[in-house]
């Protein structure tokens, strides 16, 4: 009887230890990683960020390594599935063979939801890697929002860069943004949207073009650690949805606003500024993308 009791106790103990040791995997977290290029560690010049430029081949490898650090961290923090979205320029920078083989990759455009294509309410955490400051920031490497033609985007009266717009999308779906990497200005601006986000500063912006870069290996270690902590501690908040999304866009030319008035619901409120309203954030996001990216006045 005593022996039997001991045996039962031992079996229960082993079962408990096994269950506990596999606890993170048992959570089954789905993690979404959006990867831009300007805020990648080691990317410091504008000859690195577009296809065809001499340094581009190096920077897409650097981009994959920062993404891999976040992927490793996400899995270590309890992710069982990681989806990476290539979010820069042509959105075909990351080479599948360079990525951690456990991650899936969303690549190339056209994507209606651009930097957050594929994100929905089935995800448990969002990570931004390689992000940059918004348009018209006085400092921040290659600060811009979407493209060079945008001076400012406001949603319901609040100015938003790419991090802000993508955060509004994540919150629409009820998924927390748990980590961001980029230059110090990008991280600072993200904290205004998500104060508890883990921010990894991989370089200090001296102005819009010069930076002080941290040692690359150290930056990647920090990305991995922050992704791990962020995913492990992630809790899904309830969806954060406004009753309507009023968007105001100021551009750096007068032609795009003029072209945009072809759509009767878009109002020209100043020669360089348009406004429109959509009832959902994904709809608003899709229109914003068309306005800055797909109107070619030539
Ligand atoms: Zn960008």
PDB file of C-alpha atoms and ligand atoms in Angstrom:
ATOM      1  CA  UNK A   1       0.000   0.000   0.000  1.00  0.00           C
ATOM      2  CA  UNK A   2       2.763   2.370   0.955  1.00  0.00           C
ATOM      3  CA  UNK A   3       4.696   1.325  -2.121  1.00  0.00           C
ATOM      4  CA  UNK A   4       1.663   1.925  -4.344  1.00  0.00           C
ATOM      5  CA  UNK A   5       1.145   5.336  -2.821  1.00  0.00           C
ATOM      6  CA  UNK A   6       4.781   6.239  -3.479  1.00  0.00           C
ATOM      7  CA  UNK A   7       4.480   5.038  -7.063  1.00  0.00           C
ATOM      8  CA  UNK A   8       1.352   7.125  -7.652  1.00  0.00           C
ATOM      9  CA  UNK A   9       3.046  10.094  -6.079  1.00  0.00           C
ATOM     10  CA  UNK A  10       6.131   9.618  -8.253  1.00  0.00           C
ATOM     11  CA  UNK A  11       4.073   9.300 -11.457  1.00  0.00           C
ATOM     12  CA  UNK A  12       2.092  12.428 -10.553  1.00  0.00           C
ATOM     13  CA  UNK A  13       5.279  14.295  -9.803  1.00  0.00           C
ATOM     14  CA  UNK A  14       6.820  13.339 -13.171  1.00  0.00           C
ATOM     15  CA  UNK A  15       3.602  14.327 -14.963  1.00  0.00           C
ATOM     16  CA  UNK A  16       3.635  17.685 -13.157  1.00  0.00           C
ATOM     17  CA  UNK A  17       7.280  18.348 -14.086  1.00  0.00           C
ATOM     18  CA  UNK A  18       6.660  17.413 -17.727  1.00  0.00           C
ATOM     19  CA  UNK A  19       3.581  19.620 -17.893  1.00  0.00           C
ATOM     20  CA  UNK A  20       5.434  22.511 -16.300  1.00  0.00           C
ATOM     21  CA  UNK A  21       8.523  22.209 -18.512  1.00  0.00           C
ATOM     22  CA  UNK A  22       6.381  22.262 -21.655  1.00  0.00           C
ATOM     23  CA  UNK A  23       4.228  25.103 -20.331  1.00  0.00           C
ATOM     24  CA  UNK A  24       5.315  27.854 -22.750  1.00  0.00           C
ATOM     25  CA  UNK A  25       4.652  25.655 -25.817  1.00  0.00           C
ATOM     26  CA  UNK A  26       1.304  24.602 -24.388  1.00  0.00           C
ATOM     27  CA  UNK A  27       0.175  28.248 -24.491  1.00  0.00           C
ATOM     28  CA  UNK A  28       0.219  28.085 -28.281  1.00  0.00           C
ATOM     29  CA  UNK A  29       0.882  31.779 -28.881  1.00  0.00           C
ATOM     30  CA  UNK A  30       0.787  33.128 -32.415  1.00  0.00           C
ATOM     31  CA  UNK A  31       3.220  36.002 -32.909  1.00  0.00           C
ATOM     32  CA  UNK A  32       3.192  38.533 -35.749  1.00  0.00           C
ATOM     33  CA  UNK A  33       6.449  40.344 -36.644  1.00  0.00           C
ATOM     34  CA  UNK A  34       6.436  43.349 -38.999  1.00  0.00           C
ATOM     35  CA  UNK A  35       9.944  44.142 -40.272  1.00  0.00           C
ATOM     36  CA  UNK A  36      10.964  47.484 -41.793  1.00  0.00           C
ATOM     37  CA  UNK A  37      14.517  48.373 -42.845  1.00  0.00           C
ATOM     38  CA  UNK A  38      15.528  51.900 -41.787  1.00  0.00           C
ATOM     39  CA  UNK A  39      15.683  50.943 -38.098  1.00  0.00           C
ATOM     40  CA  UNK A  40      17.668  47.725 -38.553  1.00  0.00           C
ATOM     41  CA  UNK A  41      20.938  47.498 -36.615  1.00  0.00           C
ATOM     42  CA  UNK A  42      23.850  48.269 -38.933  1.00  0.00           C
ATOM     43  CA  UNK A  43      21.712  50.120 -41.512  1.00  0.00           C
ATOM     44  CA  UNK A  44      23.024  53.676 -41.544  1.00  0.00           C
ATOM     45  CA  UNK A  45      22.947  55.001 -45.134  1.00  0.00           C
ATOM     46  CA  UNK A  46      20.409  55.617 -47.887  1.00  0.00           C
ATOM     47  CA  UNK A  47      22.497  53.539 -50.321  1.00  0.00           C
ATOM     48  CA  UNK A  48      21.382  50.525 -48.287  1.00  0.00           C
ATOM     49  CA  UNK A  49      17.608  50.680 -48.386  1.00  0.00           C
ATOM     50  CA  UNK A  50      16.494  50.194 -52.012  1.00  0.00           C
ATOM     51  CA  UNK A  51      16.997  47.398 -54.514  1.00  0.00           C
ATOM     52  CA  UNK A  52      19.713  48.179 -57.042  1.00  0.00           C
ATOM     53  CA  UNK A  53      21.815  50.251 -54.664  1.00  0.00           C
ATOM     54  CA  UNK A  54      25.350  49.038 -53.982  1.00  0.00           C
ATOM     55  CA  UNK A  55      24.843  48.305 -50.274  1.00  0.00           C
ATOM     56  CA  UNK A  56      21.348  46.824 -50.578  1.00  0.00           C
ATOM     57  CA  UNK A  57      22.512  43.195 -50.572  1.00  0.00           C
ATOM     58  CA  UNK A  58      24.182  43.697 -47.184  1.00  0.00           C
ATOM     59  CA  UNK A  59      21.236  45.419 -45.596  1.00  0.00           C
ATOM     60  CA  UNK A  60      18.711  42.721 -46.523  1.00  0.00           C
ATOM     61  CA  UNK A  61      20.984  40.244 -44.692  1.00  0.00           C
ATOM     62  CA  UNK A  62      21.161  42.593 -41.691  1.00  0.00           C
ATOM     63  CA  UNK A  63      17.358  42.864 -41.820  1.00  0.00           C
ATOM     64  CA  UNK A  64      17.043  39.058 -41.726  1.00  0.00           C
ATOM     65  CA  UNK A  65      19.385  38.845 -38.717  1.00  0.00           C
ATOM     66  CA  UNK A  66      17.392  41.358 -36.632  1.00  0.00           C
ATOM     67  CA  UNK A  67      14.210  39.500 -37.646  1.00  0.00           C
ATOM     68  CA  UNK A  68      15.827  36.192 -36.642  1.00  0.00           C
ATOM     69  CA  UNK A  69      16.738  37.600 -33.222  1.00  0.00           C
ATOM     70  CA  UNK A  70      13.070  38.523 -32.702  1.00  0.00           C
ATOM     71  CA  UNK A  71      11.908  35.106 -33.988  1.00  0.00           C
ATOM     72  CA  UNK A  72      14.258  33.269 -31.590  1.00  0.00           C
ATOM     73  CA  UNK A  73      13.023  35.418 -28.723  1.00  0.00           C
ATOM     74  CA  UNK A  74       9.379  34.882 -29.660  1.00  0.00           C
ATOM     75  CA  UNK A  75       9.753  31.087 -29.682  1.00  0.00           C
ATOM     76  CA  UNK A  76      11.728  31.181 -26.414  1.00  0.00           C
ATOM     77  CA  UNK A  77       8.905  33.266 -24.914  1.00  0.00           C
ATOM     78  CA  UNK A  78       6.240  30.692 -25.755  1.00  0.00           C
ATOM     79  CA  UNK A  79       5.313  31.232 -29.403  1.00  0.00           C
ATOM     80  CA  UNK A  80       4.328  28.124 -31.315  1.00  0.00           C
ATOM     81  CA  UNK A  81       3.830  30.008 -34.545  1.00  0.00           C
ATOM     82  CA  UNK A  82       5.574  33.100 -35.920  1.00  0.00           C
ATOM     83  CA  UNK A  83       4.546  35.000 -39.043  1.00  0.00           C
ATOM     84  CA  UNK A  84       6.971  37.586 -40.430  1.00  0.00           C
ATOM     85  CA  UNK A  85       5.733  40.340 -42.751  1.00  0.00           C
ATOM     86  CA  UNK A  86       8.311  42.056 -44.967  1.00  0.00           C
ATOM     87  CA  UNK A  87       7.210  45.674 -44.525  1.00  0.00           C
ATOM     88  CA  UNK A  88       9.797  47.739 -46.376  1.00  0.00           C
ATOM     89  CA  UNK A  89       9.615  49.329 -49.838  1.00  0.00           C
ATOM     90  CA  UNK A  90       8.978  46.597 -52.398  1.00  0.00           C
ATOM     91  CA  UNK A  91       8.203  44.308 -49.420  1.00  0.00           C
ATOM     92  CA  UNK A  92      10.432  41.670 -50.981  1.00  0.00           C
ATOM     93  CA  UNK A  93      13.670  42.264 -49.100  1.00  0.00           C
ATOM     94  CA  UNK A  94      13.865  39.259 -46.791  1.00  0.00           C
ATOM     95  CA  UNK A  95      15.140  36.109 -48.468  1.00  0.00           C
ATOM     96  CA  UNK A  96      13.259  33.048 -47.216  1.00  0.00           C
ATOM     97  CA  UNK A  97      16.519  31.088 -46.988  1.00  0.00           C
ATOM     98  CA  UNK A  98      17.982  33.706 -44.623  1.00  0.00           C
ATOM     99  CA  UNK A  99      15.107  33.466 -42.137  1.00  0.00           C
ATOM    100  CA  UNK A 100      14.838  31.176 -39.135  1.00  0.00           C
ATOM    101  CA  UNK A 101      13.253  28.059 -40.690  1.00  0.00           C
ATOM    102  CA  UNK A 102      10.482  28.004 -38.078  1.00  0.00           C
ATOM    103  CA  UNK A 103       8.957  31.293 -39.293  1.00  0.00           C
ATOM    104  CA  UNK A 104       6.571  31.839 -42.169  1.00  0.00           C
ATOM    105  CA  UNK A 105       7.120  34.856 -44.437  1.00  0.00           C
ATOM    106  CA  UNK A 106       4.638  37.240 -46.065  1.00  0.00           C
ATOM    107  CA  UNK A 107       6.453  38.766 -49.008  1.00  0.00           C
ATOM    108  CA  UNK A 108       5.979  41.169 -51.937  1.00  0.00           C
ATOM    109  CA  UNK A 109       3.166  43.589 -52.697  1.00  0.00           C
ATOM    110  CA  UNK A 110       0.409  44.442 -53.453  1.00  0.00           C
ATOM    111  CA  UNK A 111      -0.903  44.046 -49.915  1.00  0.00           C
ATOM    112  CA  UNK A 112      -4.039  45.905 -48.927  1.00  0.00           C
ATOM    113  CA  UNK A 113      -2.806  46.135 -45.337  1.00  0.00           C
ATOM    114  CA  UNK A 114       0.857  46.741 -46.175  1.00  0.00           C
ATOM    115  CA  UNK A 115       3.005  46.576 -43.043  1.00  0.00           C
ATOM    116  CA  UNK A 116       0.327  44.628 -41.122  1.00  0.00           C
ATOM    117  CA  UNK A 117      -0.942  42.360 -43.904  1.00  0.00           C
ATOM    118  CA  UNK A 118      -2.256  39.113 -42.458  1.00  0.00           C
ATOM    119  CA  UNK A 119      -2.616  40.446 -38.916  1.00  0.00           C
ATOM    120  CA  UNK A 120      -5.951  39.512 -37.324  1.00  0.00           C
ATOM    121  CA  UNK A 121      -7.512  38.637 -33.985  1.00  0.00           C
ATOM    122  CA  UNK A 122      -6.014  35.125 -33.945  1.00  0.00           C
ATOM    123  CA  UNK A 123      -2.596  36.562 -32.978  1.00  0.00           C
ATOM    124  CA  UNK A 124      -1.448  36.974 -29.368  1.00  0.00           C
ATOM    125  CA  UNK A 125       1.345  39.521 -29.784  1.00  0.00           C
ATOM    126  CA  UNK A 126       2.789  41.942 -32.337  1.00  0.00           C
ATOM    127  CA  UNK A 127       6.480  42.877 -32.688  1.00  0.00           C
ATOM    128  CA  UNK A 128       7.858  45.763 -34.779  1.00  0.00           C
ATOM    129  CA  UNK A 129      11.468  45.310 -35.960  1.00  0.00           C
ATOM    130  CA  UNK A 130      13.567  47.955 -37.752  1.00  0.00           C
ATOM    131  CA  UNK A 131      11.078  50.826 -37.362  1.00  0.00           C
ATOM    132  CA  UNK A 132      11.822  54.523 -37.924  1.00  0.00           C
ATOM    133  CA  UNK A 133      10.550  57.956 -36.850  1.00  0.00           C
ATOM    134  CA  UNK A 134       7.455  59.537 -38.413  1.00  0.00           C
ATOM    135  CA  UNK A 135       7.469  62.229 -41.116  1.00  0.00           C
ATOM    136  CA  UNK A 136       8.659  65.678 -40.071  1.00  0.00           C
ATOM    137  CA  UNK A 137      10.344  64.504 -36.877  1.00  0.00           C
ATOM    138  CA  UNK A 138      13.220  66.936 -36.297  1.00  0.00           C
ATOM    139  CA  UNK A 139      15.494  63.914 -35.726  1.00  0.00           C
ATOM    140  CA  UNK A 140      15.306  60.204 -36.698  1.00  0.00           C
ATOM    141  CA  UNK A 141      17.111  58.247 -39.436  1.00  0.00           C
ATOM    142  CA  UNK A 142      15.162  58.670 -42.696  1.00  0.00           C
ATOM    143  CA  UNK A 143      12.065  59.869 -40.810  1.00  0.00           C
ATOM    144  CA  UNK A 144       8.957  59.443 -42.973  1.00  0.00           C
ATOM    145  CA  UNK A 145       5.425  58.065 -42.905  1.00  0.00           C
ATOM    146  CA  UNK A 146       4.611  55.592 -45.652  1.00  0.00           C
ATOM    147  CA  UNK A 147       6.407  57.506 -48.372  1.00  0.00           C
ATOM    148  CA  UNK A 148       8.219  60.777 -48.917  1.00  0.00           C
ATOM    149  CA  UNK A 149       5.040  62.553 -50.086  1.00  0.00           C
ATOM    150  CA  UNK A 150       3.413  62.528 -46.635  1.00  0.00           C
ATOM    151  CA  UNK A 151       3.959  65.447 -44.270  1.00  0.00           C
ATOM    152  CA  UNK A 152       1.592  64.216 -41.571  1.00  0.00           C
ATOM    153  CA  UNK A 153      -1.235  61.741 -40.975  1.00  0.00           C
ATOM    154  CA  UNK A 154      -3.719  62.262 -38.165  1.00  0.00           C
ATOM    155  CA  UNK A 155      -6.291  59.730 -37.045  1.00  0.00           C
ATOM    156  CA  UNK A 156      -9.063  61.171 -34.883  1.00  0.00           C
ATOM    157  CA  UNK A 157      -6.878  64.213 -34.238  1.00  0.00           C
ATOM    158  CA  UNK A 158      -3.721  62.333 -33.285  1.00  0.00           C
ATOM    159  CA  UNK A 159      -0.593  62.420 -35.445  1.00  0.00           C
ATOM    160  CA  UNK A 160       0.569  58.896 -36.321  1.00  0.00           C
ATOM    161  CA  UNK A 161       3.681  57.533 -38.005  1.00  0.00           C
ATOM    162  CA  UNK A 162       3.944  53.991 -39.302  1.00  0.00           C
ATOM    163  CA  UNK A 163       4.245  52.608 -35.760  1.00  0.00           C
ATOM    164  CA  UNK A 164       1.146  54.549 -34.677  1.00  0.00           C
ATOM    165  CA  UNK A 165      -0.967  53.469 -37.659  1.00  0.00           C
ATOM    166  CA  UNK A 166       0.086  49.842 -37.241  1.00  0.00           C
ATOM    167  CA  UNK A 167      -0.678  50.052 -33.520  1.00  0.00           C
ATOM    168  CA  UNK A 168      -4.214  51.271 -34.292  1.00  0.00           C
ATOM    169  CA  UNK A 169      -4.612  48.202 -36.524  1.00  0.00           C
ATOM    170  CA  UNK A 170      -3.283  45.846 -33.816  1.00  0.00           C
ATOM    171  CA  UNK A 171      -5.621  47.390 -31.244  1.00  0.00           C
ATOM    172  CA  UNK A 172      -8.546  47.094 -33.656  1.00  0.00           C
ATOM    173  CA  UNK A 173      -7.918  43.326 -33.611  1.00  0.00           C
ATOM    174  CA  UNK A 174      -7.231  43.268 -29.852  1.00  0.00           C
ATOM    175  CA  UNK A 175      -3.584  42.229 -30.171  1.00  0.00           C
ATOM    176  CA  UNK A 176      -0.923  43.927 -27.981  1.00  0.00           C
ATOM    177  CA  UNK A 177       2.260  45.466 -29.421  1.00  0.00           C
ATOM    178  CA  UNK A 178       4.886  43.975 -27.096  1.00  0.00           C
ATOM    179  CA  UNK A 179       8.211  45.034 -28.608  1.00  0.00           C
ATOM    180  CA  UNK A 180       9.780  47.500 -31.031  1.00  0.00           C
ATOM    181  CA  UNK A 181      13.334  47.932 -32.292  1.00  0.00           C
ATOM    182  CA  UNK A 182      14.663  50.921 -34.200  1.00  0.00           C
ATOM    183  CA  UNK A 183      16.477  54.173 -33.570  1.00  0.00           C
ATOM    184  CA  UNK A 184      15.887  56.065 -30.327  1.00  0.00           C
ATOM    185  CA  UNK A 185      13.258  58.376 -31.877  1.00  0.00           C
ATOM    186  CA  UNK A 186      11.200  55.492 -33.286  1.00  0.00           C
ATOM    187  CA  UNK A 187      11.205  53.790 -29.887  1.00  0.00           C
ATOM    188  CA  UNK A 188      10.291  57.023 -28.087  1.00  0.00           C
ATOM    189  CA  UNK A 189       7.387  57.673 -30.472  1.00  0.00           C
ATOM    190  CA  UNK A 190       6.079  54.114 -30.056  1.00  0.00           C
ATOM    191  CA  UNK A 191       6.029  54.516 -26.261  1.00  0.00           C
ATOM    192  CA  UNK A 192       3.520  57.346 -26.689  1.00  0.00           C
ATOM    193  CA  UNK A 193       1.111  54.760 -28.198  1.00  0.00           C
ATOM    194  CA  UNK A 194       2.020  51.753 -26.061  1.00  0.00           C
ATOM    195  CA  UNK A 195       3.749  52.877 -22.836  1.00  0.00           C
ATOM    196  CA  UNK A 196       4.515  49.324 -21.670  1.00  0.00           C
ATOM    197  CA  UNK A 197       6.121  48.202 -24.948  1.00  0.00           C
ATOM    198  CA  UNK A 198       9.677  46.848 -24.682  1.00  0.00           C
ATOM    199  CA  UNK A 199      11.843  49.177 -26.763  1.00  0.00           C
ATOM    200  CA  UNK A 200      15.252  48.187 -28.131  1.00  0.00           C
ATOM    201  CA  UNK A 201      17.287  51.170 -29.332  1.00  0.00           C
ATOM    202  CA  UNK A 202      19.780  49.847 -31.895  1.00  0.00           C
ATOM    203  CA  UNK A 203      21.145  53.275 -32.870  1.00  0.00           C
ATOM    204  CA  UNK A 204      20.978  56.880 -31.743  1.00  0.00           C
ATOM    205  CA  UNK A 205      19.830  59.325 -34.389  1.00  0.00           C
ATOM    206  CA  UNK A 206      22.087  62.375 -34.531  1.00  0.00           C
ATOM    207  CA  UNK A 207      19.802  63.948 -37.140  1.00  0.00           C
ATOM    208  CA  UNK A 208      17.881  62.552 -40.137  1.00  0.00           C
ATOM    209  CA  UNK A 209      20.968  61.073 -41.800  1.00  0.00           C
ATOM    210  CA  UNK A 210      23.700  60.464 -39.226  1.00  0.00           C
ATOM    211  CA  UNK A 211      23.553  57.902 -36.441  1.00  0.00           C
ATOM    212  CA  UNK A 212      25.631  56.401 -33.674  1.00  0.00           C
ATOM    213  CA  UNK A 213      25.209  52.642 -34.128  1.00  0.00           C
ATOM    214  CA  UNK A 214      25.383  50.195 -31.222  1.00  0.00           C
ATOM    215  CA  UNK A 215      27.502  47.054 -31.648  1.00  0.00           C
ATOM    216  CA  UNK A 216      25.383  44.797 -33.847  1.00  0.00           C
ATOM    217  CA  UNK A 217      25.771  41.617 -31.764  1.00  0.00           C
ATOM    218  CA  UNK A 218      24.734  43.490 -28.606  1.00  0.00           C
ATOM    219  CA  UNK A 219      21.677  44.981 -30.334  1.00  0.00           C
ATOM    220  CA  UNK A 220      20.553  41.553 -31.574  1.00  0.00           C
ATOM    221  CA  UNK A 221      20.961  40.057 -28.111  1.00  0.00           C
ATOM    222  CA  UNK A 222      18.696  42.792 -26.746  1.00  0.00           C
ATOM    223  CA  UNK A 223      16.114  42.220 -29.493  1.00  0.00           C
ATOM    224  CA  UNK A 224      16.022  38.506 -28.681  1.00  0.00           C
ATOM    225  CA  UNK A 225      15.695  39.112 -24.933  1.00  0.00           C
ATOM    226  CA  UNK A 226      12.987  41.774 -25.331  1.00  0.00           C
ATOM    227  CA  UNK A 227      10.995  39.609 -27.772  1.00  0.00           C
ATOM    228  CA  UNK A 228      11.172  36.708 -25.332  1.00  0.00           C
ATOM    229  CA  UNK A 229       9.987  38.792 -22.383  1.00  0.00           C
ATOM    230  CA  UNK A 230       7.361  40.582 -24.453  1.00  0.00           C
ATOM    231  CA  UNK A 231       5.818  37.381 -25.794  1.00  0.00           C
ATOM    232  CA  UNK A 232       6.039  35.521 -22.473  1.00  0.00           C
ATOM    233  CA  UNK A 233       4.270  38.390 -20.677  1.00  0.00           C
ATOM    234  CA  UNK A 234       1.711  39.163 -23.404  1.00  0.00           C
ATOM    235  CA  UNK A 235      -1.949  39.295 -22.423  1.00  0.00           C
ATOM    236  CA  UNK A 236      -4.587  40.006 -25.007  1.00  0.00           C
ATOM    237  CA  UNK A 237      -6.497  43.181 -24.162  1.00  0.00           C
ATOM    238  CA  UNK A 238     -10.044  43.644 -25.359  1.00  0.00           C
ATOM    239  CA  UNK A 239     -10.375  45.198 -28.780  1.00  0.00           C
ATOM    240  CA  UNK A 240      -9.904  48.936 -28.826  1.00  0.00           C
ATOM    241  CA  UNK A 241     -12.216  50.328 -31.488  1.00  0.00           C
ATOM    242  CA  UNK A 242     -13.371  53.888 -32.124  1.00  0.00           C
ATOM    243  CA  UNK A 243     -16.894  54.451 -33.442  1.00  0.00           C
ATOM    244  CA  UNK A 244     -15.379  56.081 -36.548  1.00  0.00           C
ATOM    245  CA  UNK A 245     -11.934  56.898 -37.937  1.00  0.00           C
ATOM    246  CA  UNK A 246     -11.516  60.445 -39.188  1.00  0.00           C
ATOM    247  CA  UNK A 247      -8.275  60.752 -41.166  1.00  0.00           C
ATOM    248  CA  UNK A 248      -6.510  63.991 -42.053  1.00  0.00           C
ATOM    249  CA  UNK A 249      -3.545  63.763 -44.427  1.00  0.00           C
ATOM    250  CA  UNK A 250      -1.202  66.590 -45.246  1.00  0.00           C
ATOM    251  CA  UNK A 251       0.995  66.009 -48.302  1.00  0.00           C
ATOM    252  CA  UNK A 252       4.113  67.643 -49.656  1.00  0.00           C
ATOM    253  CA  UNK A 253       2.491  68.463 -52.986  1.00  0.00           C
ATOM    254  CA  UNK A 254      -0.833  69.814 -54.219  1.00  0.00           C
ATOM    255  CA  UNK A 255      -1.358  67.251 -56.968  1.00  0.00           C
ATOM    256  CA  UNK A 256      -2.206  64.164 -54.925  1.00  0.00           C
ATOM    257  CA  UNK A 257      -4.857  66.025 -52.878  1.00  0.00           C
ATOM    258  CA  UNK A 258      -6.344  67.309 -56.124  1.00  0.00           C
ATOM    259  CA  UNK A 259      -6.400  63.822 -57.696  1.00  0.00           C
ATOM    260  CA  UNK A 260      -7.933  62.405 -54.504  1.00  0.00           C
ATOM    261  CA  UNK A 261     -10.985  64.674 -54.783  1.00  0.00           C
ATOM    262  CA  UNK A 262     -12.128  62.345 -57.597  1.00  0.00           C
ATOM    263  CA  UNK A 263     -13.526  60.284 -54.714  1.00  0.00           C
ATOM    264  CA  UNK A 264     -16.579  62.162 -53.479  1.00  0.00           C
ATOM    265  CA  UNK A 265     -16.066  61.170 -49.818  1.00  0.00           C
ATOM    266  CA  UNK A 266     -12.596  62.756 -49.719  1.00  0.00           C
ATOM    267  CA  UNK A 267     -12.661  66.446 -48.857  1.00  0.00           C
ATOM    268  CA  UNK A 268      -9.985  68.961 -49.729  1.00  0.00           C
ATOM    269  CA  UNK A 269      -9.642  71.053 -46.557  1.00  0.00           C
ATOM    270  CA  UNK A 270      -6.491  72.946 -47.652  1.00  0.00           C
ATOM    271  CA  UNK A 271      -4.533  72.867 -50.929  1.00  0.00           C
ATOM    272  CA  UNK A 272      -2.197  70.229 -49.463  1.00  0.00           C
ATOM    273  CA  UNK A 273      -4.590  68.509 -47.024  1.00  0.00           C
ATOM    274  CA  UNK A 274      -7.432  66.022 -47.396  1.00  0.00           C
ATOM    275  CA  UNK A 275      -9.855  64.448 -44.952  1.00  0.00           C
ATOM    276  CA  UNK A 276     -12.113  61.422 -44.975  1.00  0.00           C
ATOM    277  CA  UNK A 277     -13.930  59.157 -42.513  1.00  0.00           C
ATOM    278  CA  UNK A 278     -14.262  55.368 -42.426  1.00  0.00           C
ATOM    279  CA  UNK A 279     -16.175  53.313 -39.890  1.00  0.00           C
ATOM    280  CA  UNK A 280     -13.365  50.779 -39.314  1.00  0.00           C
ATOM    281  CA  UNK A 281      -9.602  51.118 -38.917  1.00  0.00           C
ATOM    282  CA  UNK A 282      -8.776  48.511 -41.607  1.00  0.00           C
ATOM    283  CA  UNK A 283     -10.868  50.489 -44.122  1.00  0.00           C
ATOM    284  CA  UNK A 284      -9.163  53.746 -43.115  1.00  0.00           C
ATOM    285  CA  UNK A 285      -5.734  52.079 -43.368  1.00  0.00           C
ATOM    286  CA  UNK A 286      -6.450  50.831 -46.880  1.00  0.00           C
ATOM    287  CA  UNK A 287      -7.440  54.301 -48.077  1.00  0.00           C
ATOM    288  CA  UNK A 288      -4.363  55.902 -46.448  1.00  0.00           C
ATOM    289  CA  UNK A 289      -2.132  53.423 -48.332  1.00  0.00           C
ATOM    290  CA  UNK A 290      -3.779  54.167 -51.667  1.00  0.00           C
ATOM    291  CA  UNK A 291      -3.378  57.913 -51.110  1.00  0.00           C
ATOM    292  CA  UNK A 292       0.347  57.881 -50.391  1.00  0.00           C
ATOM    293  CA  UNK A 293       1.417  54.974 -52.521  1.00  0.00           C
ATOM    294  CA  UNK A 294      -0.790  54.356 -55.488  1.00  0.00           C
ATOM    295  CA  UNK A 295      -1.629  57.793 -56.822  1.00  0.00           C
ATOM    296  CA  UNK A 296       0.930  58.660 -59.462  1.00  0.00           C
ATOM    297  CA  UNK A 297       0.163  62.140 -60.770  1.00  0.00           C
ATOM    298  CA  UNK A 298       2.517  61.726 -63.770  1.00  0.00           C
TER     299      UNK A 298
HETATM  300 ZN1  LIG B   1       8.874  52.434 -43.027  1.00  0.00          ZN
END
